[in-house]
Tab-separated table of C-alpha atoms in Angstrom:
chain	number	residue	atom	x	y	z
A	1	UNK	CA	55.553	21.520	41.463
A	2	UNK	CA	58.428	19.141	42.173
A	3	UNK	CA	60.566	17.113	39.773
A	4	UNK	CA	61.997	13.616	40.106
A	5	UNK	CA	64.560	11.558	38.198
A	6	UNK	CA	63.459	8.827	35.800
A	7	UNK	CA	66.051	6.587	37.493
A	8	UNK	CA	64.769	6.910	41.039
A	9	UNK	CA	67.089	9.285	42.890
A	10	UNK	CA	64.931	10.232	45.883
A	11	UNK	CA	65.445	14.011	45.976
A	12	UNK	CA	62.517	16.125	44.815
A	13	UNK	CA	63.699	19.280	43.068
A	14	UNK	CA	62.162	22.626	42.166
A	15	UNK	CA	62.143	24.021	38.635
A	16	UNK	CA	64.987	26.517	39.033
A	17	UNK	CA	67.206	23.804	40.513
A	18	UNK	CA	66.784	21.518	37.520
A	19	UNK	CA	67.016	24.528	35.176
A	20	UNK	CA	70.661	24.928	36.177
A	21	UNK	CA	71.392	21.245	36.672
A	22	UNK	CA	70.237	19.562	33.430
A	23	UNK	CA	70.795	15.816	33.880
A	24	UNK	CA	69.978	14.296	37.273
A	25	UNK	CA	72.955	13.078	39.366
A	26	UNK	CA	71.946	9.432	38.814
A	27	UNK	CA	72.036	9.892	35.041
A	28	UNK	CA	68.266	10.091	34.727
A	29	UNK	CA	66.129	12.827	33.223
A	30	UNK	CA	63.959	15.086	35.311
A	31	UNK	CA	60.183	14.794	34.935
A	32	UNK	CA	57.346	16.410	36.913
A	33	UNK	CA	55.866	14.301	39.698
A	34	UNK	CA	52.510	14.710	37.973
A	35	UNK	CA	51.384	16.287	34.730
A	36	UNK	CA	49.027	19.209	35.417
A	37	UNK	CA	45.674	18.641	33.724
A	38	UNK	CA	43.827	21.164	31.584
A	39	UNK	CA	40.056	21.194	31.255
A	40	UNK	CA	37.542	22.616	28.817
A	41	UNK	CA	37.259	25.885	30.723
A	42	UNK	CA	41.024	26.441	30.573
A	43	UNK	CA	41.214	25.570	26.880
A	44	UNK	CA	38.416	28.015	26.090
A	45	UNK	CA	40.168	30.749	28.043
A	46	UNK	CA	43.492	30.066	26.343
A	47	UNK	CA	42.101	30.062	22.779
A	48	UNK	CA	42.186	33.814	22.363
A	49	UNK	CA	45.516	34.450	24.062
A	50	UNK	CA	48.616	35.838	22.408
A	51	UNK	CA	51.572	33.442	22.205
A	52	UNK	CA	53.504	35.021	25.117
A	53	UNK	CA	50.393	34.963	27.295
A	54	UNK	CA	49.720	31.334	26.340
A	55	UNK	CA	53.334	30.491	27.180
A	56	UNK	CA	52.948	32.152	30.570
A	57	UNK	CA	49.768	30.189	31.367
A	58	UNK	CA	51.313	26.821	30.460
A	59	UNK	CA	54.700	27.469	32.057
A	60	UNK	CA	52.992	28.673	35.253
A	61	UNK	CA	51.676	25.149	35.708
A	62	UNK	CA	55.258	23.870	35.909
A	63	UNK	CA	57.114	26.806	37.472
A	64	UNK	CA	56.173	28.014	40.932
A	65	UNK	CA	59.564	29.243	42.152
A	66	UNK	CA	59.694	32.303	39.874
A	67	UNK	CA	57.282	35.098	40.835
A	68	UNK	CA	54.389	35.194	38.321
A	69	UNK	CA	55.090	38.807	37.330
A	70	UNK	CA	58.721	37.936	36.547
A	71	UNK	CA	57.762	34.833	34.548
A	72	UNK	CA	55.188	36.811	32.600
A	73	UNK	CA	57.832	39.445	31.800
A	74	UNK	CA	60.285	36.765	30.638
A	75	UNK	CA	57.663	35.284	28.272
A	76	UNK	CA	56.809	38.739	26.917
A	77	UNK	CA	60.489	39.520	26.390
A	78	UNK	CA	61.081	36.219	24.601
A	79	UNK	CA	58.164	35.867	22.204
A	80	UNK	CA	58.054	39.086	20.180
A	81	UNK	CA	57.411	39.825	16.532
A	82	UNK	CA	60.858	41.438	16.393
A	83	UNK	CA	62.497	38.114	17.292
A	84	UNK	CA	60.117	35.776	15.431
A	85	UNK	CA	58.920	37.935	12.546
A	86	UNK	CA	55.193	37.752	13.279
A	87	UNK	CA	52.813	38.440	16.172
A	88	UNK	CA	51.454	34.912	15.792
A	89	UNK	CA	54.993	33.565	16.527
A	90	UNK	CA	54.096	30.052	15.206
A	91	UNK	CA	51.566	30.507	12.393
A	92	UNK	CA	50.043	27.380	10.858
A	93	UNK	CA	49.675	27.235	7.079
A	94	UNK	CA	47.535	24.774	5.141
A	95	UNK	CA	49.127	22.744	2.349
A	96	UNK	CA	45.962	20.900	1.388
A	97	UNK	CA	42.690	19.899	3.004
A	98	UNK	CA	43.514	18.303	6.341
A	99	UNK	CA	47.309	18.745	6.059
A	100	UNK	CA	48.942	21.700	7.791
A	101	UNK	CA	52.470	22.877	8.621
A	102	UNK	CA	53.226	24.692	11.873
A	103	UNK	CA	55.874	27.319	11.094
A	104	UNK	CA	58.404	27.032	13.903
A	105	UNK	CA	61.460	28.374	12.088
A	106	UNK	CA	61.004	32.128	12.039
A	107	UNK	CA	63.465	32.784	14.876
A	108	UNK	CA	67.060	34.053	14.811
A	109	UNK	CA	68.651	30.822	13.518
A	110	UNK	CA	65.791	29.700	11.237
A	111	UNK	CA	65.085	26.460	13.121
A	112	UNK	CA	62.451	25.257	15.581
A	113	UNK	CA	65.085	25.063	18.322
A	114	UNK	CA	64.810	28.859	18.681
A	115	UNK	CA	61.317	28.447	20.135
A	116	UNK	CA	62.642	26.956	23.363
A	117	UNK	CA	66.223	28.203	23.327
A	118	UNK	CA	65.302	31.884	23.326
A	119	UNK	CA	63.219	31.294	26.440
A	120	UNK	CA	65.925	29.167	28.064
A	121	UNK	CA	68.502	31.917	27.564
A	122	UNK	CA	66.295	34.452	29.314
A	123	UNK	CA	65.399	32.041	32.128
A	124	UNK	CA	69.058	31.212	32.750
A	125	UNK	CA	70.143	34.849	32.757
A	126	UNK	CA	67.327	35.692	35.183
A	127	UNK	CA	68.077	32.874	37.629
A	128	UNK	CA	71.863	33.342	37.554
A	129	UNK	CA	71.461	37.055	38.281
A	130	UNK	CA	69.077	36.231	41.126
A	131	UNK	CA	71.672	33.870	42.635
A	132	UNK	CA	74.743	35.922	41.740
A	133	UNK	CA	76.247	32.881	40.016
A	134	UNK	CA	77.776	31.881	36.684
A	135	UNK	CA	77.165	28.807	34.511
A	136	UNK	CA	79.239	26.955	31.931
A	137	UNK	CA	76.897	25.314	29.456
A	138	UNK	CA	78.015	22.130	27.734
A	139	UNK	CA	75.891	21.066	24.792
A	140	UNK	CA	75.820	18.703	21.827
A	141	UNK	CA	74.274	19.401	18.456
A	142	UNK	CA	73.594	17.571	15.225
A	143	UNK	CA	72.957	20.896	13.509
A	144	UNK	CA	70.324	23.264	14.848
A	145	UNK	CA	70.500	23.066	18.638
A	146	UNK	CA	74.006	24.521	18.649
A	147	UNK	CA	73.313	27.672	16.700
A	148	UNK	CA	70.001	28.215	18.501
A	149	UNK	CA	71.752	27.933	21.877
A	150	UNK	CA	74.619	30.182	20.867
A	151	UNK	CA	72.388	32.888	19.432
A	152	UNK	CA	70.262	32.729	22.591
A	153	UNK	CA	73.235	32.844	24.979
A	154	UNK	CA	75.641	35.178	23.164
A	155	UNK	CA	76.391	38.167	25.321
A	156	UNK	CA	74.364	36.811	28.253
A	157	UNK	CA	75.885	37.810	31.592
A	158	UNK	CA	77.216	34.925	33.663
A	159	UNK	CA	76.960	32.338	30.868
A	160	UNK	CA	79.709	30.642	28.883
A	161	UNK	CA	78.841	28.085	26.162
A	162	UNK	CA	80.850	25.035	25.071
A	163	UNK	CA	79.024	23.478	22.109
A	164	UNK	CA	80.112	20.178	20.562
A	165	UNK	CA	79.177	19.103	17.049
A	166	UNK	CA	80.241	16.159	14.840
A	167	UNK	CA	83.179	17.375	12.762
A	168	UNK	CA	82.196	17.731	9.083
A	169	UNK	CA	78.691	16.299	9.495
A	170	UNK	CA	76.573	19.468	9.364
A	171	UNK	CA	75.552	21.529	6.355
A	172	UNK	CA	77.842	24.407	5.378
A	173	UNK	CA	75.206	26.905	6.511
A	174	UNK	CA	74.781	25.222	9.887
A	175	UNK	CA	78.530	25.174	10.467
A	176	UNK	CA	78.856	28.818	9.471
A	177	UNK	CA	76.045	29.896	11.798
A	178	UNK	CA	77.959	28.465	14.738
A	179	UNK	CA	81.624	28.763	13.859
A	180	UNK	CA	81.443	32.344	12.595
A	181	UNK	CA	80.320	33.681	15.985
A	182	UNK	CA	83.119	35.664	17.598
A	183	UNK	CA	81.438	36.366	20.947
A	184	UNK	CA	83.859	35.816	23.811
A	185	UNK	CA	81.443	33.588	25.750
A	186	UNK	CA	80.879	31.167	22.831
A	187	UNK	CA	83.196	28.184	22.287
A	188	UNK	CA	82.676	25.666	19.473
A	189	UNK	CA	84.175	22.165	19.678
A	190	UNK	CA	84.169	19.964	16.560
A	191	UNK	CA	84.293	16.345	17.765
A	192	UNK	CA	85.914	13.697	15.584
A	193	UNK	CA	82.886	11.409	15.549
A	194	UNK	CA	79.104	11.453	15.185
A	195	UNK	CA	76.430	13.273	17.175
A	196	UNK	CA	75.996	10.354	19.563
A	197	UNK	CA	79.664	10.709	20.568
A	198	UNK	CA	78.996	14.353	21.425
A	199	UNK	CA	75.907	13.389	23.377
A	200	UNK	CA	77.814	10.670	25.253
A	201	UNK	CA	80.415	13.245	26.315
A	202	UNK	CA	77.699	15.544	27.660
A	203	UNK	CA	76.335	12.662	29.734
A	204	UNK	CA	79.812	11.613	30.910
A	205	UNK	CA	80.630	15.138	32.060
A	206	UNK	CA	77.207	15.518	33.694
A	207	UNK	CA	77.771	12.197	35.456
A	208	UNK	CA	81.055	13.423	36.968
A	209	UNK	CA	79.470	15.155	39.960
A	210	UNK	CA	82.722	16.648	41.241
A	211	UNK	CA	83.699	18.158	37.866
A	212	UNK	CA	80.159	19.345	37.224
A	213	UNK	CA	79.925	21.164	40.548
A	214	UNK	CA	83.476	22.525	40.508
A	215	UNK	CA	83.100	24.030	37.040
A	216	UNK	CA	79.390	24.914	37.263
A	217	UNK	CA	78.346	22.790	34.255
A	218	UNK	CA	74.783	23.134	32.927
A	219	UNK	CA	72.910	21.775	29.902
A	220	UNK	CA	70.834	23.222	27.079
A	221	UNK	CA	70.059	20.022	25.201
A	222	UNK	CA	66.530	18.696	25.466
A	223	UNK	CA	67.644	16.640	28.446
A	224	UNK	CA	66.978	19.990	30.185
A	225	UNK	CA	63.300	19.984	31.171
A	226	UNK	CA	63.030	23.764	30.725
A	227	UNK	CA	63.646	23.391	27.010
A	228	UNK	CA	61.158	20.602	26.597
A	229	UNK	CA	58.333	22.302	28.492
A	230	UNK	CA	58.802	25.448	26.385
A	231	UNK	CA	58.081	23.328	23.309
A	232	UNK	CA	54.758	22.177	24.772
A	233	UNK	CA	53.377	25.672	24.118
A	234	UNK	CA	53.381	25.460	20.330
A	235	UNK	CA	51.336	22.257	20.356
A	236	UNK	CA	48.562	24.177	22.108
A	237	UNK	CA	49.002	27.132	19.737
A	238	UNK	CA	48.795	24.920	16.635
A	239	UNK	CA	45.780	23.065	18.014
A	240	UNK	CA	43.875	26.313	18.546
A	241	UNK	CA	44.708	27.461	15.006
A	242	UNK	CA	43.300	24.385	13.251
A	243	UNK	CA	40.231	23.777	15.430
A	244	UNK	CA	37.206	25.808	16.441
A	245	UNK	CA	36.115	23.845	19.497
A	246	UNK	CA	37.715	21.579	22.074
A	247	UNK	CA	35.747	18.509	21.033
A	248	UNK	CA	37.926	18.299	17.898
A	249	UNK	CA	40.988	16.090	17.902
A	250	UNK	CA	44.192	16.667	15.928
A	251	UNK	CA	47.107	14.488	14.779
A	252	UNK	CA	50.698	15.738	14.825
A	253	UNK	CA	53.636	14.443	12.790
A	254	UNK	CA	57.051	15.355	14.136
A	255	UNK	CA	60.422	14.843	12.406
A	256	UNK	CA	62.521	13.502	15.252
A	257	UNK	CA	65.952	12.107	16.023
A	258	UNK	CA	66.507	12.723	19.730
A	259	UNK	CA	62.787	12.495	20.633
A	260	UNK	CA	62.722	15.892	22.366
A	261	UNK	CA	60.307	17.669	20.036
A	262	UNK	CA	57.753	14.864	19.939
A	263	UNK	CA	58.193	14.231	23.669
A	264	UNK	CA	56.816	17.751	24.178
A	265	UNK	CA	53.755	16.595	22.234
A	266	UNK	CA	53.480	13.606	24.553
A	267	UNK	CA	53.502	15.991	27.520
A	268	UNK	CA	50.804	18.167	25.908
A	269	UNK	CA	48.683	15.070	25.314
A	270	UNK	CA	49.176	13.881	28.901
A	271	UNK	CA	48.008	17.309	30.066
A	272	UNK	CA	44.748	16.800	28.198
A	273	UNK	CA	45.278	18.574	24.873
A	274	UNK	CA	42.977	16.681	22.449
A	275	UNK	CA	45.724	15.028	20.390
A	276	UNK	CA	44.660	11.791	18.725
A	277	UNK	CA	47.985	10.522	17.367
A	278	UNK	CA	51.633	11.540	17.621
A	279	UNK	CA	53.460	10.332	14.509
A	280	UNK	CA	57.245	10.079	14.767
A	281	UNK	CA	59.014	10.648	11.431
A	282	UNK	CA	62.625	9.498	11.044
A	283	UNK	CA	65.146	9.431	8.233
A	284	UNK	CA	67.365	6.440	7.408
A	285	UNK	CA	68.578	6.524	11.030
A	286	UNK	CA	65.383	4.829	12.088
A	287	UNK	CA	66.042	3.803	15.697
A	288	UNK	CA	62.786	5.458	16.810
A	289	UNK	CA	60.711	3.999	13.982
A	290	UNK	CA	62.050	0.549	14.847
A	291	UNK	CA	61.134	1.015	18.514
A	292	UNK	CA	57.578	2.186	17.880
A	293	UNK	CA	56.950	-0.567	15.325
A	294	UNK	CA	58.600	-3.470	17.120
A	295	UNK	CA	59.340	-2.572	20.748
A	296	UNK	CA	63.074	-3.015	20.168
A	297	UNK	CA	65.281	-0.031	20.999
A	298	UNK	CA	68.638	-0.660	19.363
A	299	UNK	CA	71.431	1.902	19.397
A	300	UNK	CA	73.351	1.853	16.119
A	301	UNK	CA	76.714	3.321	17.114
A	302	UNK	CA	79.112	5.327	14.995
A	303	UNK	CA	79.475	2.841	12.150
A	304	UNK	CA	75.743	2.290	11.829
A	305	UNK	CA	74.770	5.964	11.878
A	306	UNK	CA	74.195	7.129	8.314
A	307	UNK	CA	75.118	10.563	7.015
A	308	UNK	CA	71.921	11.769	5.331
A	309	UNK	CA	70.409	14.810	3.638
A	310	UNK	CA	68.359	15.525	6.784
A	311	UNK	CA	71.441	15.671	9.017
A	312	UNK	CA	69.830	17.073	12.159
A	313	UNK	CA	68.182	13.660	12.580
A	314	UNK	CA	71.363	11.642	12.055
A	315	UNK	CA	71.026	10.273	15.573
A	316	UNK	CA	70.837	6.702	16.807
A	317	UNK	CA	70.575	7.277	20.564
A	318	UNK	CA	67.359	9.144	21.408
A	319	UNK	CA	67.939	10.570	24.896
A	320	UNK	CA	64.410	11.836	25.500
A	321	UNK	CA	62.867	8.428	24.835
A	322	UNK	CA	63.670	7.669	28.472
A	323	UNK	CA	61.010	10.146	29.611
A	324	UNK	CA	58.336	8.407	27.560
A	325	UNK	CA	59.403	4.889	28.567
A	326	UNK	CA	59.241	6.006	32.223
A	327	UNK	CA	55.591	6.946	31.663
A	328	UNK	CA	54.944	3.789	29.630
A	329	UNK	CA	56.203	1.625	32.503
A	330	UNK	CA	53.961	3.339	35.035
A	331	UNK	CA	56.740	5.587	36.380
A	332	UNK	CA	58.768	2.555	37.453
A	333	UNK	CA	62.197	4.142	38.014
A	334	UNK	CA	63.884	0.831	38.797
A	335	UNK	CA	62.891	-0.709	35.458
A	336	UNK	CA	63.711	2.505	33.588
A	337	UNK	CA	67.180	2.557	35.127
A	338	UNK	CA	67.675	-1.107	34.237
A	339	UNK	CA	66.756	-0.476	30.589
A	340	UNK	CA	68.620	2.782	29.959
A	341	UNK	CA	71.609	2.178	32.178
A	342	UNK	CA	72.311	-1.530	32.619
A	343	UNK	CA	70.920	-3.037	29.408
A	344	UNK	CA	72.014	-0.287	27.024
A	345	UNK	CA	75.505	-0.271	28.505
A	346	UNK	CA	75.811	-4.050	28.351
A	347	UNK	CA	74.161	-4.878	25.030
A	348	UNK	CA	73.300	-1.598	23.293
A	349	UNK	CA	69.604	-2.471	23.113
A	350	UNK	CA	66.503	-3.514	24.983
A	351	UNK	CA	63.306	-5.254	23.906
A	352	UNK	CA	59.837	-4.368	25.183
A	353	UNK	CA	57.961	-6.232	22.453
A	354	UNK	CA	56.802	-8.918	24.873
A	355	UNK	CA	55.949	-6.523	27.679
A	356	UNK	CA	52.192	-6.017	28.254
A	357	UNK	CA	52.881	-2.274	28.490
A	358	UNK	CA	54.033	-2.089	24.866
A	359	UNK	CA	50.512	-2.327	23.455
A	360	UNK	CA	49.800	0.960	25.229
A	361	UNK	CA	52.299	2.776	22.983
A	362	UNK	CA	49.616	3.079	20.319
A	363	UNK	CA	46.413	2.328	22.195
A	364	UNK	CA	46.880	4.598	25.201
A	365	UNK	CA	49.616	7.043	24.189
A	366	UNK	CA	48.719	7.430	20.504
A	367	UNK	CA	52.158	6.914	18.988
A	368	UNK	CA	52.729	5.884	15.379
A	369	UNK	CA	55.888	6.114	13.294
A	370	UNK	CA	57.387	5.940	9.832
A	371	UNK	CA	60.603	6.572	7.969
A	372	UNK	CA	61.631	8.582	4.932
A	373	UNK	CA	64.625	8.200	2.612
A	374	UNK	CA	66.679	10.592	0.496
A	375	UNK	CA	64.579	9.769	-2.561
A	376	UNK	CA	61.386	10.378	-0.564
A	377	UNK	CA	62.796	13.691	0.624
A	378	UNK	CA	63.553	14.939	-2.877
A	379	UNK	CA	60.178	13.868	-4.222
A	380	UNK	CA	58.293	15.472	-1.340
A	381	UNK	CA	60.190	18.751	-1.735
A	382	UNK	CA	59.400	18.753	-5.469
A	383	UNK	CA	55.746	17.861	-4.953
A	384	UNK	CA	55.223	20.474	-2.252
A	385	UNK	CA	56.869	23.146	-4.382
A	386	UNK	CA	55.081	22.372	-7.631
A	387	UNK	CA	51.608	21.740	-6.171
A	388	UNK	CA	51.490	24.255	-3.335
A	389	UNK	CA	54.244	26.766	-4.170
A	390	UNK	CA	55.669	26.000	-0.744
A	391	UNK	CA	59.360	25.323	-0.154
A	392	UNK	CA	60.173	22.998	2.758
A	393	UNK	CA	63.466	21.780	4.180
A	394	UNK	CA	64.539	18.101	4.063
A	395	UNK	CA	63.503	17.325	7.668
A	396	UNK	CA	60.062	18.844	7.209
A	397	UNK	CA	59.850	16.837	3.977
A	398	UNK	CA	60.447	13.682	6.042
A	399	UNK	CA	57.551	14.811	8.210
A	400	UNK	CA	55.203	15.473	5.292
A	401	UNK	CA	56.089	12.118	3.711
A	402	UNK	CA	55.347	10.171	6.897
A	403	UNK	CA	52.271	12.281	7.710
A	404	UNK	CA	50.695	11.204	4.430
A	405	UNK	CA	51.277	7.568	5.411
A	406	UNK	CA	49.132	8.054	8.517
A	407	UNK	CA	46.649	10.790	7.661
A	408	UNK	CA	42.956	9.985	7.472
A	409	UNK	CA	39.778	11.781	6.394
A	410	UNK	CA	38.221	14.186	8.860
A	411	UNK	CA	41.262	14.428	11.157
A	412	UNK	CA	43.531	17.483	10.825
A	413	UNK	CA	47.207	16.531	10.567
A	414	UNK	CA	49.785	19.129	11.625
A	415	UNK	CA	53.424	18.636	10.596
A	416	UNK	CA	55.929	20.490	12.747
A	417	UNK	CA	58.394	22.426	10.612
A	418	UNK	CA	62.035	21.806	11.497
A	419	UNK	CA	63.968	24.572	9.728
A	420	UNK	CA	63.984	26.894	6.744
A	421	UNK	CA	65.269	25.428	3.449
A	422	UNK	CA	68.243	27.819	3.208
A	423	UNK	CA	70.006	25.780	5.870
A	424	UNK	CA	70.135	22.822	3.447
A	425	UNK	CA	70.705	24.501	0.110
A	426	UNK	CA	72.482	21.516	-1.446
A	427	UNK	CA	69.457	19.262	-1.115
A	428	UNK	CA	67.129	22.001	-2.370
A	429	UNK	CA	69.326	22.452	-5.444
A	430	UNK	CA	69.273	18.702	-6.045
A	431	UNK	CA	65.489	18.578	-5.742
A	432	UNK	CA	64.519	21.734	-7.628
A	433	UNK	CA	67.573	23.026	-9.469
A	434	UNK	CA	67.282	26.381	-7.711
A	435	UNK	CA	68.651	28.151	-4.678
A	436	UNK	CA	66.404	28.551	-1.634
A	437	UNK	CA	65.594	32.075	-0.534
A	438	UNK	CA	68.049	33.465	1.997
A	439	UNK	CA	67.372	36.169	4.586
A	440	UNK	CA	69.617	39.125	3.825
A	441	UNK	CA	71.289	39.007	7.227
A	442	UNK	CA	72.850	35.662	6.314
A	443	UNK	CA	74.342	36.711	2.960
A	444	UNK	CA	77.938	35.484	2.699
A	445	UNK	CA	77.873	33.721	6.078
A	446	UNK	CA	79.811	30.720	4.749
A	447	UNK	CA	82.767	32.980	3.888
A	448	UNK	CA	83.064	34.582	7.333
A	449	UNK	CA	86.099	33.730	9.537
A	450	UNK	CA	85.465	30.648	11.665
A	451	UNK	CA	86.451	30.011	15.267
A	452	UNK	CA	86.372	26.422	16.580
A	453	UNK	CA	88.496	23.693	18.131
A	454	UNK	CA	88.760	20.114	16.812
A	455	UNK	CA	88.970	17.504	19.588
A	456	UNK	CA	88.780	13.695	19.699
A	457	UNK	CA	85.638	11.937	20.918
A	458	UNK	CA	86.983	11.648	24.437
A	459	UNK	CA	85.308	13.035	27.561
A	460	UNK	CA	88.597	13.433	29.442
A	461	UNK	CA	90.028	15.617	26.670
A	462	UNK	CA	86.897	17.762	26.542
A	463	UNK	CA	86.933	18.175	30.333
A	464	UNK	CA	90.562	19.312	30.223
A	465	UNK	CA	89.723	21.816	27.482
A	466	UNK	CA	86.802	23.239	29.477
A	467	UNK	CA	88.782	23.361	32.724
A	468	UNK	CA	91.637	25.199	31.045
A	469	UNK	CA	89.388	27.948	29.709
A	470	UNK	CA	87.255	28.253	32.847
A	471	UNK	CA	90.207	28.351	35.250
A	472	UNK	CA	92.043	30.769	32.988
A	473	UNK	CA	89.044	33.059	32.872
A	474	UNK	CA	89.169	32.944	29.067
A	475	UNK	CA	86.526	31.776	26.636
């Protein structure tokens, strides 16, 4: 299996090369040359597998430069009941007839990002040890990616983490999860801006080939293919849990800001998993909803990015959309580069509404979308609690709200859970007048000493900060 850039750089790369590299040198995202296809025989064989064995089977289709025995051991080490609280790893619960929630938030940081990040940490440690190298990871987070990455990488040999987050724009719990970590290889940077500023800095640093190579910079955001392909696994797992035979189709609704989580569903569907529709749920920052409804992709910028009660989706520049648009345009790297490099840089938007390919968004690729507001969020949390005795977080509430807009009789709808409610206690209190349950290990986390650096939204300043710590051998 080889990987290519969405923007046309000619080199074909192997999995372990792009694992350490993240963004392609031309600014594009790595994608497989072809999606491996699954058939009825494979699906039948996979139905009875444990989650780690299912992960091994799916990842083996994309990874051929790690010996199978080693990859199998990495999957077994990653997906355990000790780490995720249940042998099922991602159990699916039913809210009502036809409407299900895939529990993806039972990991160390109580968010779905743990599902891929725990695997990524083990893959990176394995490959760095095999090469005798070190890696400095630069990441950006709107809330959950950061803590998931830090908990996965803390104490890992040969890895140092620099994680940027928008200063003051995460929940108190999310901030505490990250900033209270005292591990010497973890460095938190609070950027004076919004998430998109953090993401732009990651791309600017990754685009500086000399700096990236000199300081061994890698990525853990969903621009890293390894993270995205790990998320493909739970689509298969959820499908098997809500169906009895492979002739059945299933809809998925995915709360999404950066398009990584739902892009994994797109990959699963391209592989042949019987997914009928992929419904993208956004909050008030509805750049993705606007694109899937109208064909216009319009970046909002700092001023136009709202601070909402589902803050992990307060994003107006969806990096992973480039992977889908590449597929939509028939893998035309030249056009993809023109849209995501030239047009976005010049005008901050592009318009595919008049392109014949745009009709395929729904007809061929199955995408739908919808948006949810703060009032919708509160009402959905209340309704889900009072009718089903189930407490959901604000992002999952966005998903449930939008799922109901698109659900139909006879077709199972699975909403992907984003996080546990304790991470957003303020919104839960507003909706229900009660505190969400809190795992004992997180008692008093907001009062712990915090360790972080506040920097301006400037790539040059961030590069100087990283260089100073790396060259000094500190962290």
